[in-house]
Amino acid sequence: MDLYQKYYAPNKVISLDNNYLINKSKNNIKFKIILCKKVYKSVSLFDKYEEIKKKCNVGTDELSNNPCNRLIFGEGCNDRSFYRNCLIADKYIIYLNANASKLNINVACKYFSYWAYKEMLKNNHYTYSVPELHDNIMKISNFNICKKYVENISTETFLNIDNLYKLYQNFKEILNGDEPFNCDKAKKCVEFYKTFEGTCYLDSDDPFCIGLKKFREAYNTTMKSAPKCEEYKILQELQKRPEKYANKIATAAITAISFASIMTYKVNKCYSY
């Protein structure tokens, strides 16, 4: 069974047209990749929605005023931190619904997906996916403004998004600190960027690698006019690795070893008679 079939194949369906099933699976993969790329593209705009979320923290400490519905959250009602975050998320969604015309709802909901995974699912034992968690939170006030935009977040996707967001946060500190174009902060940003050396391979269309490229371009465009920090004005393109070719070599080697093993087995079996 190949990766398409293992992870994205639809439920068993009796069909006379196998090509339809294959194309449907491939379309599912393309759809998931498109969604994944959208959340990466939104990272540079997360700041605005982080501030909105912080305002939603106010008034959520008094849980006694907001009894937990066990029919919705089950054992989550016993976890004060989890339920408090549910209330914050509910206030956030209410705010989005009330101010939809002034906001980029797509980005706002991508931020919700990132934040919900980070604060409510990453280090907890709950089996929710982000969309499932969103659907439960939606039942508190019955607003479904994020229904079309919320995304499931895997551990790998979260780590990549989190790193991109940290890059933009570091960049923001350079520009908006007490001392504009602070060279120590520029150094910190450049050094963090360099930690991703060798992460991407040649000709990669990986959304994280594209995100790193977009960050580098934004950084260089802004920093070229900086009146100081000459050594930190330009982010160089990260060194890439020829992983595709390495994988081909590794696959060929494994195939050759497997073939040799089969032939050896057959020869030994022949002589054993």
PDB file of C-alpha atoms in Angstrom:
ATOM      1  CA  MET A   1       0.000   0.000   0.000  1.00  0.00           C
ATOM      2  CA  ASP A   2       1.481   3.348  -1.013  1.00  0.00           C
ATOM      3  CA  LEU A   3       1.346   6.588   0.989  1.00  0.00           C
ATOM      4  CA  TYR A   4      -1.659   7.869  -0.939  1.00  0.00           C
ATOM      5  CA  GLN A   5      -3.654   4.782  -0.043  1.00  0.00           C
ATOM      6  CA  LYS A   6      -2.397   4.520   3.532  1.00  0.00           C
ATOM      7  CA  TYR A   7      -3.141   8.057   4.658  1.00  0.00           C
ATOM      8  CA  TYR A   8      -5.648   9.579   2.273  1.00  0.00           C
ATOM      9  CA  ALA A   9      -7.590   6.801   0.567  1.00  0.00           C
ATOM     10  CA  PRO A  10     -11.362   7.116   1.012  1.00  0.00           C
ATOM     11  CA  ASN A  11     -13.411   4.497   2.846  1.00  0.00           C
ATOM     12  CA  LYS A  12     -13.925   1.269   0.946  1.00  0.00           C
ATOM     13  CA  VAL A  13     -16.278   1.931  -1.933  1.00  0.00           C
ATOM     14  CA  ILE A  14     -17.440  -0.548  -4.550  1.00  0.00           C
ATOM     15  CA  SER A  15     -16.774   1.136  -7.866  1.00  0.00           C
ATOM     16  CA  LEU A  16     -16.234   0.037 -11.426  1.00  0.00           C
ATOM     17  CA  ASP A  17     -13.919   2.978 -11.977  1.00  0.00           C
ATOM     18  CA  ASN A  18     -10.700   2.601  -9.986  1.00  0.00           C
ATOM     19  CA  ASN A  19      -9.288   5.700 -11.661  1.00  0.00           C
ATOM     20  CA  TYR A  20     -12.021   7.745 -10.004  1.00  0.00           C
ATOM     21  CA  LEU A  21     -10.937   6.511  -6.564  1.00  0.00           C
ATOM     22  CA  ILE A  22      -7.271   7.222  -7.270  1.00  0.00           C
ATOM     23  CA  ASN A  23      -8.032  10.711  -8.549  1.00  0.00           C
ATOM     24  CA  LYS A  24     -10.258  11.373  -5.554  1.00  0.00           C
ATOM     25  CA  SER A  25      -7.429  10.413  -3.183  1.00  0.00           C
ATOM     26  CA  LYS A  26      -4.960  12.621  -5.044  1.00  0.00           C
ATOM     27  CA  ASN A  27      -7.422  15.508  -4.947  1.00  0.00           C
ATOM     28  CA  ASN A  28      -7.723  15.057  -1.180  1.00  0.00           C
ATOM     29  CA  ILE A  29      -3.956  15.350  -0.876  1.00  0.00           C
ATOM     30  CA  LYS A  30      -3.885  18.489  -3.030  1.00  0.00           C
ATOM     31  CA  PHE A  31      -6.662  19.993  -0.896  1.00  0.00           C
ATOM     32  CA  LYS A  32      -4.761  19.261   2.325  1.00  0.00           C
ATOM     33  CA  ILE A  33      -1.559  20.763   0.882  1.00  0.00           C
ATOM     34  CA  ILE A  34      -3.435  23.922  -0.158  1.00  0.00           C
ATOM     35  CA  LEU A  35      -4.863  24.286   3.358  1.00  0.00           C
ATOM     36  CA  CYS A  36      -1.427  23.714   4.854  1.00  0.00           C
ATOM     37  CA  LYS A  37       0.089  26.429   2.652  1.00  0.00           C
ATOM     38  CA  LYS A  38      -2.635  28.869   3.692  1.00  0.00           C
ATOM     39  CA  VAL A  39      -1.834  28.574   7.390  1.00  0.00           C
ATOM     40  CA  TYR A  40       1.879  29.192   6.681  1.00  0.00           C
ATOM     41  CA  LYS A  41       1.027  32.258   4.590  1.00  0.00           C
ATOM     42  CA  SER A  42      -0.943  33.684   7.516  1.00  0.00           C
ATOM     43  CA  VAL A  43       1.873  33.593  10.088  1.00  0.00           C
ATOM     44  CA  SER A  44       3.238  37.072   9.336  1.00  0.00           C
ATOM     45  CA  LEU A  45      -0.202  38.496  10.242  1.00  0.00           C
ATOM     46  CA  PHE A  46      -0.698  36.610  13.512  1.00  0.00           C
ATOM     47  CA  ASP A  47       0.370  39.574  15.674  1.00  0.00           C
ATOM     48  CA  LYS A  48      -2.918  41.426  15.268  1.00  0.00           C
ATOM     49  CA  TYR A  49      -4.949  38.408  16.335  1.00  0.00           C
ATOM     50  CA  GLU A  50      -2.614  37.627  19.215  1.00  0.00           C
ATOM     51  CA  GLU A  51      -3.495  41.061  20.626  1.00  0.00           C
ATOM     52  CA  ILE A  52      -7.217  40.404  20.194  1.00  0.00           C
ATOM     53  CA  LYS A  53      -6.847  37.073  21.972  1.00  0.00           C
ATOM     54  CA  LYS A  54      -5.036  38.740  24.889  1.00  0.00           C
ATOM     55  CA  LYS A  55      -7.981  41.110  25.357  1.00  0.00           C
ATOM     56  CA  CYS A  56     -10.252  38.070  25.506  1.00  0.00           C
ATOM     57  CA  ASN A  57      -8.310  36.794  28.543  1.00  0.00           C
ATOM     58  CA  VAL A  58      -9.967  39.431  30.716  1.00  0.00           C
ATOM     59  CA  GLY A  59     -12.756  38.103  32.933  1.00  0.00           C
ATOM     60  CA  THR A  60     -12.147  34.411  32.299  1.00  0.00           C
ATOM     61  CA  ASP A  61     -10.535  33.670  35.681  1.00  0.00           C
ATOM     62  CA  GLU A  62     -13.884  33.545  37.488  1.00  0.00           C
ATOM     63  CA  LEU A  63     -14.900  30.100  36.296  1.00  0.00           C
ATOM     64  CA  SER A  64     -17.720  29.935  38.868  1.00  0.00           C
ATOM     65  CA  ASN A  65     -19.566  32.548  36.801  1.00  0.00           C
ATOM     66  CA  ASN A  66     -19.263  30.348  33.713  1.00  0.00           C
ATOM     67  CA  PRO A  67     -20.197  26.764  34.670  1.00  0.00           C
ATOM     68  CA  CYS A  68     -18.751  24.109  32.386  1.00  0.00           C
ATOM     69  CA  ASN A  69     -21.144  22.022  30.314  1.00  0.00           C
ATOM     70  CA  ARG A  70     -20.069  18.417  30.831  1.00  0.00           C
ATOM     71  CA  LEU A  71     -22.191  17.276  27.921  1.00  0.00           C
ATOM     72  CA  ILE A  72     -19.851  19.275  25.689  1.00  0.00           C
ATOM     73  CA  PHE A  73     -16.439  19.119  27.379  1.00  0.00           C
ATOM     74  CA  GLY A  74     -16.649  15.979  29.525  1.00  0.00           C
ATOM     75  CA  GLU A  75     -13.502  15.492  31.611  1.00  0.00           C
ATOM     76  CA  GLY A  76     -12.202  18.841  30.362  1.00  0.00           C
ATOM     77  CA  CYS A  77     -14.483  20.429  32.962  1.00  0.00           C
ATOM     78  CA  ASN A  78     -12.120  19.093  35.644  1.00  0.00           C
ATOM     79  CA  ASP A  79      -9.168  20.914  34.092  1.00  0.00           C
ATOM     80  CA  ARG A  80      -9.314  24.602  35.075  1.00  0.00           C
ATOM     81  CA  SER A  81      -6.659  25.663  32.576  1.00  0.00           C
ATOM     82  CA  PHE A  82      -8.325  23.826  29.698  1.00  0.00           C
ATOM     83  CA  TYR A  83     -11.781  25.202  30.457  1.00  0.00           C
ATOM     84  CA  ARG A  84     -10.466  28.737  30.955  1.00  0.00           C
ATOM     85  CA  ASN A  85      -8.936  28.525  27.485  1.00  0.00           C
ATOM     86  CA  CYS A  86     -12.301  27.322  26.156  1.00  0.00           C
ATOM     87  CA  LEU A  87     -13.864  30.514  27.538  1.00  0.00           C
ATOM     88  CA  ILE A  88     -11.090  32.633  26.009  1.00  0.00           C
ATOM     89  CA  ALA A  89     -11.632  30.892  22.669  1.00  0.00           C
ATOM     90  CA  ASP A  90     -15.383  31.488  22.905  1.00  0.00           C
ATOM     91  CA  LYS A  91     -14.855  35.217  23.576  1.00  0.00           C
ATOM     92  CA  TYR A  92     -12.411  35.359  20.672  1.00  0.00           C
ATOM     93  CA  ILE A  93     -14.950  33.801  18.290  1.00  0.00           C
ATOM     94  CA  ILE A  94     -17.682  36.164  19.549  1.00  0.00           C
ATOM     95  CA  TYR A  95     -15.347  39.107  18.876  1.00  0.00           C
ATOM     96  CA  LEU A  96     -14.622  37.874  15.350  1.00  0.00           C
ATOM     97  CA  ASN A  97     -18.325  37.499  14.660  1.00  0.00           C
ATOM     98  CA  ALA A  98     -19.076  41.033  15.884  1.00  0.00           C
ATOM     99  CA  ASN A  99     -16.208  42.635  13.945  1.00  0.00           C
ATOM    100  CA  ALA A 100     -16.060  40.474  10.833  1.00  0.00           C
ATOM    101  CA  SER A 101     -16.140  43.392   8.389  1.00  0.00           C
ATOM    102  CA  LYS A 102     -12.967  44.878   9.920  1.00  0.00           C
ATOM    103  CA  LEU A 103     -10.946  41.674  10.098  1.00  0.00           C
ATOM    104  CA  ASN A 104      -9.349  39.080   7.871  1.00  0.00           C
ATOM    105  CA  ILE A 105     -11.436  36.169   9.143  1.00  0.00           C
ATOM    106  CA  ASN A 106      -9.358  33.595   7.271  1.00  0.00           C
ATOM    107  CA  VAL A 107      -6.172  34.698   9.057  1.00  0.00           C
ATOM    108  CA  ALA A 108      -8.024  35.150  12.363  1.00  0.00           C
ATOM    109  CA  CYS A 109      -9.174  31.533  12.239  1.00  0.00           C
ATOM    110  CA  LYS A 110      -5.746  30.279  11.175  1.00  0.00           C
ATOM    111  CA  TYR A 111      -4.377  31.990  14.286  1.00  0.00           C
ATOM    112  CA  PHE A 112      -7.146  30.335  16.329  1.00  0.00           C
ATOM    113  CA  SER A 113      -6.035  26.923  14.995  1.00  0.00           C
ATOM    114  CA  TYR A 114      -2.408  27.602  15.958  1.00  0.00           C
ATOM    115  CA  TRP A 115      -3.275  29.002  19.403  1.00  0.00           C
ATOM    116  CA  ALA A 116      -5.789  26.252  20.254  1.00  0.00           C
ATOM    117  CA  TYR A 117      -3.236  23.548  19.469  1.00  0.00           C
ATOM    118  CA  LYS A 118      -0.487  25.327  21.401  1.00  0.00           C
ATOM    119  CA  GLU A 119      -2.449  26.124  24.555  1.00  0.00           C
ATOM    120  CA  MET A 120      -5.041  23.366  24.712  1.00  0.00           C
ATOM    121  CA  LEU A 121      -3.843  20.253  22.910  1.00  0.00           C
ATOM    122  CA  LYS A 122      -0.052  20.149  22.563  1.00  0.00           C
ATOM    123  CA  ASN A 123       0.816  19.060  26.093  1.00  0.00           C
ATOM    124  CA  ASN A 124      -2.510  17.548  27.124  1.00  0.00           C
ATOM    125  CA  HIS A 125      -3.945  14.065  26.934  1.00  0.00           C
ATOM    126  CA  TYR A 126      -7.119  15.097  25.116  1.00  0.00           C
ATOM    127  CA  THR A 127      -7.824  13.297  21.869  1.00  0.00           C
ATOM    128  CA  TYR A 128      -9.475  16.271  20.149  1.00  0.00           C
ATOM    129  CA  SER A 129      -8.309  17.446  16.776  1.00  0.00           C
ATOM    130  CA  VAL A 130      -8.375  21.238  16.373  1.00  0.00           C
ATOM    131  CA  PRO A 131     -11.588  21.149  14.248  1.00  0.00           C
ATOM    132  CA  GLU A 132     -13.278  18.909  16.841  1.00  0.00           C
ATOM    133  CA  LEU A 133     -12.248  21.246  19.639  1.00  0.00           C
ATOM    134  CA  HIS A 134     -13.532  24.227  17.635  1.00  0.00           C
ATOM    135  CA  ASP A 135     -16.885  22.502  17.078  1.00  0.00           C
ATOM    136  CA  ASN A 136     -17.282  21.983  20.834  1.00  0.00           C
ATOM    137  CA  ILE A 137     -16.323  25.572  21.666  1.00  0.00           C
ATOM    138  CA  MET A 138     -18.742  26.760  18.983  1.00  0.00           C
ATOM    139  CA  LYS A 139     -21.594  25.160  20.963  1.00  0.00           C
ATOM    140  CA  ILE A 140     -21.143  27.669  23.809  1.00  0.00           C
ATOM    141  CA  SER A 141     -22.358  30.695  21.842  1.00  0.00           C
ATOM    142  CA  ASN A 142     -23.396  29.083  18.540  1.00  0.00           C
ATOM    143  CA  PHE A 143     -21.191  31.199  16.264  1.00  0.00           C
ATOM    144  CA  ASN A 144     -19.629  29.295  13.370  1.00  0.00           C
ATOM    145  CA  ILE A 145     -17.596  32.089  11.798  1.00  0.00           C
ATOM    146  CA  CYS A 146     -14.409  29.954  11.745  1.00  0.00           C
ATOM    147  CA  LYS A 147     -16.089  26.784  10.521  1.00  0.00           C
ATOM    148  CA  LYS A 148     -14.716  27.098   6.964  1.00  0.00           C
ATOM    149  CA  TYR A 149     -11.254  28.269   7.972  1.00  0.00           C
ATOM    150  CA  VAL A 150     -10.175  26.338  11.055  1.00  0.00           C
ATOM    151  CA  GLU A 151      -7.462  23.742  10.360  1.00  0.00           C
ATOM    152  CA  ASN A 152      -6.157  20.621  11.929  1.00  0.00           C
ATOM    153  CA  ILE A 153      -2.612  21.088  13.196  1.00  0.00           C
ATOM    154  CA  SER A 154      -0.117  18.237  13.417  1.00  0.00           C
ATOM    155  CA  THR A 155       2.884  18.331  15.736  1.00  0.00           C
ATOM    156  CA  GLU A 156       5.239  18.933  12.795  1.00  0.00           C
ATOM    157  CA  THR A 157       3.071  21.711  11.364  1.00  0.00           C
ATOM    158  CA  PHE A 158       2.811  23.369  14.771  1.00  0.00           C
ATOM    159  CA  LEU A 159       6.587  23.357  15.293  1.00  0.00           C
ATOM    160  CA  ASN A 160       7.180  24.871  11.857  1.00  0.00           C
ATOM    161  CA  ILE A 161       4.511  27.544  12.293  1.00  0.00           C
ATOM    162  CA  ASP A 162       5.784  28.310  15.789  1.00  0.00           C
ATOM    163  CA  ASN A 163       9.326  28.801  14.486  1.00  0.00           C
ATOM    164  CA  LEU A 164       8.147  31.096  11.697  1.00  0.00           C
ATOM    165  CA  TYR A 165       6.103  33.092  14.198  1.00  0.00           C
ATOM    166  CA  LYS A 166       9.151  33.426  16.475  1.00  0.00           C
ATOM    167  CA  LEU A 167      11.146  34.764  13.517  1.00  0.00           C
ATOM    168  CA  TYR A 168       8.526  37.438  12.880  1.00  0.00           C
ATOM    169  CA  GLN A 169       8.371  38.238  16.602  1.00  0.00           C
ATOM    170  CA  ASN A 170      12.150  38.712  16.664  1.00  0.00           C
ATOM    171  CA  PHE A 171      11.918  40.905  13.576  1.00  0.00           C
ATOM    172  CA  LYS A 172       9.203  42.990  15.222  1.00  0.00           C
ATOM    173  CA  GLU A 173      11.473  43.564  18.237  1.00  0.00           C
ATOM    174  CA  ILE A 174      14.160  44.994  15.946  1.00  0.00           C
ATOM    175  CA  LEU A 175      11.749  47.538  14.476  1.00  0.00           C
ATOM    176  CA  ASN A 176       9.510  48.420  17.414  1.00  0.00           C
ATOM    177  CA  GLY A 177      11.828  48.373  20.407  1.00  0.00           C
ATOM    178  CA  ASP A 178      12.858  51.359  22.516  1.00  0.00           C
ATOM    179  CA  GLU A 179      15.807  51.698  20.152  1.00  0.00           C
ATOM    180  CA  PRO A 180      14.791  51.180  16.505  1.00  0.00           C
ATOM    181  CA  PHE A 181      17.140  48.874  14.582  1.00  0.00           C
ATOM    182  CA  ASN A 182      18.713  47.521  17.773  1.00  0.00           C
ATOM    183  CA  CYS A 183      21.764  45.564  16.600  1.00  0.00           C
ATOM    184  CA  ASP A 184      21.696  43.046  19.452  1.00  0.00           C
ATOM    185  CA  LYS A 185      18.135  42.140  18.528  1.00  0.00           C
ATOM    186  CA  ALA A 186      19.070  42.008  14.854  1.00  0.00           C
ATOM    187  CA  LYS A 187      21.881  39.597  15.734  1.00  0.00           C
ATOM    188  CA  LYS A 188      19.446  37.424  17.701  1.00  0.00           C
ATOM    189  CA  CYS A 189      17.066  37.297  14.731  1.00  0.00           C
ATOM    190  CA  VAL A 190      19.809  36.456  12.231  1.00  0.00           C
ATOM    191  CA  GLU A 191      21.251  33.707  14.440  1.00  0.00           C
ATOM    192  CA  PHE A 192      17.824  32.133  14.925  1.00  0.00           C
ATOM    193  CA  TYR A 193      17.224  32.226  11.165  1.00  0.00           C
ATOM    194  CA  LYS A 194      20.548  30.447  10.598  1.00  0.00           C
ATOM    195  CA  THR A 195      19.463  27.526  12.809  1.00  0.00           C
ATOM    196  CA  PHE A 196      17.314  26.389   9.880  1.00  0.00           C
ATOM    197  CA  GLU A 197      20.375  25.863   7.675  1.00  0.00           C
ATOM    198  CA  GLY A 198      20.005  22.536   5.862  1.00  0.00           C
ATOM    199  CA  THR A 199      16.318  22.199   6.722  1.00  0.00           C
ATOM    200  CA  CYS A 200      15.160  22.491   3.118  1.00  0.00           C
ATOM    201  CA  TYR A 201      16.247  20.613   0.031  1.00  0.00           C
ATOM    202  CA  LEU A 202      16.798  21.903  -3.482  1.00  0.00           C
ATOM    203  CA  ASP A 203      13.685  22.875  -5.450  1.00  0.00           C
ATOM    204  CA  SER A 204      11.525  22.242  -2.395  1.00  0.00           C
ATOM    205  CA  ASP A 205       7.896  23.344  -2.460  1.00  0.00           C
ATOM    206  CA  ASP A 206       7.533  22.615   1.258  1.00  0.00           C
ATOM    207  CA  PRO A 207       5.372  25.391   2.790  1.00  0.00           C
ATOM    208  CA  PHE A 208       7.785  25.882   5.702  1.00  0.00           C
ATOM    209  CA  CYS A 209      10.675  26.426   3.277  1.00  0.00           C
ATOM    210  CA  ILE A 210       8.565  28.850   1.267  1.00  0.00           C
ATOM    211  CA  GLY A 211       7.741  30.601   4.550  1.00  0.00           C
ATOM    212  CA  LEU A 212      11.445  30.964   5.365  1.00  0.00           C
ATOM    213  CA  LYS A 213      12.056  32.436   1.909  1.00  0.00           C
ATOM    214  CA  LYS A 214       9.213  34.958   2.345  1.00  0.00           C
ATOM    215  CA  PHE A 215      10.585  35.949   5.739  1.00  0.00           C
ATOM    216  CA  ARG A 216      14.078  36.469   4.301  1.00  0.00           C
ATOM    217  CA  GLU A 217      12.671  38.679   1.538  1.00  0.00           C
ATOM    218  CA  ALA A 218      10.629  40.789   3.986  1.00  0.00           C
ATOM    219  CA  TYR A 219      13.603  41.135   6.343  1.00  0.00           C
ATOM    220  CA  ASN A 220      16.027  42.169   3.600  1.00  0.00           C
ATOM    221  CA  THR A 221      13.598  44.666   2.050  1.00  0.00           C
ATOM    222  CA  THR A 222      13.092  46.381   5.410  1.00  0.00           C
ATOM    223  CA  MET A 223      16.617  46.189   6.812  1.00  0.00           C
ATOM    224  CA  LYS A 224      18.400  47.529   3.721  1.00  0.00           C
ATOM    225  CA  SER A 225      17.382  51.040   4.810  1.00  0.00           C
ATOM    226  CA  ALA A 226      18.588  50.565   8.397  1.00  0.00           C
ATOM    227  CA  PRO A 227      21.036  53.324   9.418  1.00  0.00           C
ATOM    228  CA  LYS A 228      23.229  50.804  11.282  1.00  0.00           C
ATOM    229  CA  CYS A 229      23.725  47.077  11.968  1.00  0.00           C
ATOM    230  CA  GLU A 230      25.536  46.659   8.654  1.00  0.00           C
ATOM    231  CA  GLU A 231      26.534  43.036   9.334  1.00  0.00           C
ATOM    232  CA  TYR A 232      22.900  42.071  10.012  1.00  0.00           C
ATOM    233  CA  LYS A 233      21.185  43.876   7.149  1.00  0.00           C
ATOM    234  CA  ILE A 234      21.032  40.940   4.775  1.00  0.00           C
ATOM    235  CA  LEU A 235      19.854  37.398   5.399  1.00  0.00           C
ATOM    236  CA  GLN A 236      21.587  35.033   3.017  1.00  0.00           C
ATOM    237  CA  GLU A 237      19.655  32.248   1.353  1.00  0.00           C
ATOM    238  CA  LEU A 238      19.887  29.158   3.535  1.00  0.00           C
ATOM    239  CA  GLN A 239      22.109  26.324   2.352  1.00  0.00           C
ATOM    240  CA  LYS A 240      19.935  23.535   0.970  1.00  0.00           C
ATOM    241  CA  ARG A 241      20.536  19.809   0.828  1.00  0.00           C
ATOM    242  CA  PRO A 242      19.999  17.576  -2.220  1.00  0.00           C
ATOM    243  CA  GLU A 243      17.640  15.301  -0.313  1.00  0.00           C
ATOM    244  CA  LYS A 244      15.670  14.186  -3.336  1.00  0.00           C
ATOM    245  CA  TYR A 245      18.789  12.701  -4.887  1.00  0.00           C
ATOM    246  CA  ALA A 246      19.887  11.191  -1.589  1.00  0.00           C
ATOM    247  CA  ASN A 247      16.491   9.534  -1.277  1.00  0.00           C
ATOM    248  CA  LYS A 248      16.765   8.120  -4.793  1.00  0.00           C
ATOM    249  CA  ILE A 249      20.193   6.676  -3.993  1.00  0.00           C
ATOM    250  CA  ALA A 250      18.942   5.231  -0.712  1.00  0.00           C
ATOM    251  CA  THR A 251      15.896   3.706  -2.416  1.00  0.00           C
ATOM    252  CA  ALA A 252      18.057   2.196  -5.156  1.00  0.00           C
ATOM    253  CA  ALA A 253      20.436   0.758  -2.565  1.00  0.00           C
ATOM    254  CA  ILE A 254      17.595  -0.802  -0.564  1.00  0.00           C
ATOM    255  CA  THR A 255      16.101  -2.253  -3.746  1.00  0.00           C
ATOM    256  CA  ALA A 256      19.473  -3.732  -4.746  1.00  0.00           C
ATOM    257  CA  ILE A 257      19.999  -5.249  -1.287  1.00  0.00           C
ATOM    258  CA  SER A 258      16.490  -6.720  -1.298  1.00  0.00           C
ATOM    259  CA  PHE A 259      17.033  -8.211  -4.769  1.00  0.00           C
ATOM    260  CA  ALA A 260      20.382  -9.670  -3.737  1.00  0.00           C
ATOM    261  CA  SER A 261      18.819 -11.211  -0.630  1.00  0.00           C
ATOM    262  CA  ILE A 262      16.071 -12.841  -2.683  1.00  0.00           C
ATOM    263  CA  MET A 263      18.558 -14.266  -5.197  1.00  0.00           C
ATOM    264  CA  THR A 264      20.804 -15.579  -2.424  1.00  0.00           C
ATOM    265  CA  TYR A 265      17.820 -17.255  -0.793  1.00  0.00           C
ATOM    266  CA  LYS A 266      16.782 -18.888  -4.077  1.00  0.00           C
ATOM    267  CA  VAL A 267      20.307 -20.137  -4.826  1.00  0.00           C
ATOM    268  CA  ASN A 268      20.732 -21.572  -1.328  1.00  0.00           C
ATOM    269  CA  LYS A 269      17.323 -23.212  -1.545  1.00  0.00           C
ATOM    270  CA  CYS A 270      18.234 -24.746  -4.919  1.00  0.00           C
ATOM    271  CA  TYR A 271      21.475 -26.266  -3.608  1.00  0.00           C
ATOM    272  CA  SER A 272      19.822 -27.531  -0.443  1.00  0.00           C
ATOM    273  CA  TYR A 273      17.971 -30.074  -2.551  1.00  0.00           C
TER     274      TYR A 273
END
